[in-house]
PDB file of C-alpha atoms in Angstrom:
ATOM      1  CA  UNK E   1      27.776 153.116  92.754  1.00 48.00           C
ATOM      2  CA  UNK E   2      26.152 149.788  93.996  1.00 51.00           C
ATOM      3  CA  UNK E   3      25.530 148.983  97.518  1.00 54.00           C
ATOM      4  CA  UNK E   4      26.511 145.587  98.727  1.00 58.00           C
ATOM      5  CA  UNK E   5      23.349 143.725 100.073  1.00 52.00           C
ATOM      6  CA  UNK E   6      24.183 141.808 103.243  1.00 66.00           C
ATOM      7  CA  UNK E   7      22.395 138.256 103.360  1.00 69.00           C
ATOM      8  CA  UNK E   8      21.812 136.636 106.717  1.00 64.00           C
ATOM      9  CA  UNK E   9      24.772 134.018 106.136  1.00 66.00           C
ATOM     10  CA  UNK E  10      27.039 137.059 105.796  1.00 67.00           C
ATOM     11  CA  UNK E  11      26.008 138.627 109.184  1.00 65.00           C
ATOM     12  CA  UNK E  12      26.635 135.377 110.828  1.00 66.00           C
ATOM     13  CA  UNK E  13      30.093 135.524 109.692  1.00 82.00           C
ATOM     14  CA  UNK E  14      31.069 138.731 111.416  1.00 90.00           C
ATOM     15  CA  UNK E  15      32.874 138.509 114.651  1.00 92.00           C
ATOM     16  CA  UNK E  16      31.235 140.243 117.491  1.00 95.00           C
ATOM     17  CA  UNK E  17      32.495 140.691 121.373  1.00 96.00           C
ATOM     18  CA  UNK E  18      30.910 138.469 123.806  1.00 97.00           C
ATOM     19  CA  UNK E  19      31.252 138.129 127.436  1.00 97.00           C
ATOM     20  CA  UNK E  20      31.811 134.703 129.156  1.00 97.00           C
ATOM     21  CA  UNK E  21      28.998 134.063 131.673  1.00 97.00           C
ATOM     22  CA  UNK E  22      30.844 131.388 133.856  1.00 96.00           C
ATOM     23  CA  UNK E  23      33.957 129.711 134.155  1.00 97.00           C
ATOM     24  CA  UNK E  24      34.544 126.793 131.859  1.00 96.00           C
ATOM     25  CA  UNK E  25      35.287 125.969 128.262  1.00 96.00           C
ATOM     26  CA  UNK E  26      34.459 128.313 125.547  1.00 95.00           C
ATOM     27  CA  UNK E  27      35.162 127.907 121.883  1.00 92.00           C
ATOM     28  CA  UNK E  28      37.856 125.245 122.822  1.00 93.00           C
ATOM     29  CA  UNK E  29      39.877 127.143 125.477  1.00 96.00           C
ATOM     30  CA  UNK E  30      39.534 127.556 129.215  1.00 97.00           C
ATOM     31  CA  UNK E  31      37.756 130.817 130.283  1.00 97.00           C
ATOM     32  CA  UNK E  32      36.707 132.712 133.395  1.00 97.00           C
ATOM     33  CA  UNK E  33      33.489 134.643 133.878  1.00 96.00           C
ATOM     34  CA  UNK E  34      33.589 138.076 132.820  1.00 96.00           C
ATOM     35  CA  UNK E  35      36.437 137.435 130.108  1.00 96.00           C
ATOM     36  CA  UNK E  36      35.600 138.993 126.815  1.00 96.00           C
ATOM     37  CA  UNK E  37      35.925 136.846 123.528  1.00 96.00           C
ATOM     38  CA  UNK E  38      35.267 137.421 119.811  1.00 96.00           C
ATOM     39  CA  UNK E  39      32.897 134.837 118.367  1.00 96.00           C
ATOM     40  CA  UNK E  40      30.316 134.561 115.360  1.00 95.00           C
ATOM     41  CA  UNK E  41      26.814 134.537 116.037  1.00 93.00           C
ATOM     42  CA  UNK E  42      26.725 130.957 114.835  1.00 94.00           C
ATOM     43  CA  UNK E  43      29.573 130.172 117.442  1.00 94.00           C
ATOM     44  CA  UNK E  44      28.110 132.012 120.267  1.00 95.00           C
ATOM     45  CA  UNK E  45      24.902 130.239 119.881  1.00 94.00           C
ATOM     46  CA  UNK E  46      26.294 127.101 121.407  1.00 94.00           C
ATOM     47  CA  UNK E  47      28.428 128.790 124.122  1.00 96.00           C
ATOM     48  CA  UNK E  48      27.658 130.153 127.404  1.00 95.00           C
ATOM     49  CA  UNK E  49      28.012 133.699 126.416  1.00 96.00           C
ATOM     50  CA  UNK E  50      26.228 137.166 126.102  1.00 96.00           C
ATOM     51  CA  UNK E  51      26.535 139.932 123.634  1.00 96.00           C
ATOM     52  CA  UNK E  52      28.719 142.634 124.987  1.00 93.00           C
ATOM     53  CA  UNK E  53      26.778 145.903 124.591  1.00 86.00           C
ATOM     54  CA  UNK E  54      29.533 148.587 124.019  1.00 71.00           C
ATOM     55  CA  UNK E  55      26.850 151.645 124.615  1.00 54.00           C
ATOM     56  CA  UNK E  56      25.210 150.165 127.613  1.00 54.00           C
ATOM     57  CA  UNK E  57      25.302 152.141 130.731  1.00 53.00           C
ATOM     58  CA  UNK E  58      27.025 150.615 133.564  1.00 56.00           C
ATOM     59  CA  UNK E  59      24.664 148.869 136.148  1.00 59.00           C
ATOM     60  CA  UNK E  60      23.951 150.809 139.175  1.00 60.00           C
ATOM     61  CA  UNK E  61      24.330 149.004 142.387  1.00 65.00           C
ATOM     62  CA  UNK E  62      21.133 149.001 144.429  1.00 68.00           C
ATOM     63  CA  UNK E  63      21.436 150.147 148.065  1.00 71.00           C
ATOM     64  CA  UNK E  64      19.363 148.430 150.875  1.00 73.00           C
ATOM     65  CA  UNK E  65      16.110 150.665 152.012  1.00 71.00           C
ATOM     66  CA  UNK E  66      16.916 152.753 154.987  1.00 72.00           C
ATOM     67  CA  UNK E  67      15.252 151.289 158.140  1.00 75.00           C
ATOM     68  CA  UNK E  68      12.734 153.476 159.778  1.00 69.00           C
ATOM     69  CA  UNK E  69      12.811 153.932 163.573  1.00 67.00           C
ATOM     70  CA  UNK E  70       9.931 151.916 165.301  1.00 62.00           C
ATOM     71  CA  UNK E  71       7.484 153.957 167.579  1.00 58.00           C
TER      72      UNK E  71
END
């Protein structure tokens, strides 16, 4: 059995999910912030997107610090 060796060019052709950062044009279509799009690494390089992390824990909301009583 032979293993297939992936080159950097092959990795650049694999589509991954990205999240749109702000409203506007992405990959030729009007998109809203928060939408998920599939792009290759090469396409995403020139767009306002962030790689979607499947295993990332959801961000916890920070609560403001409790105010102490003044003496």
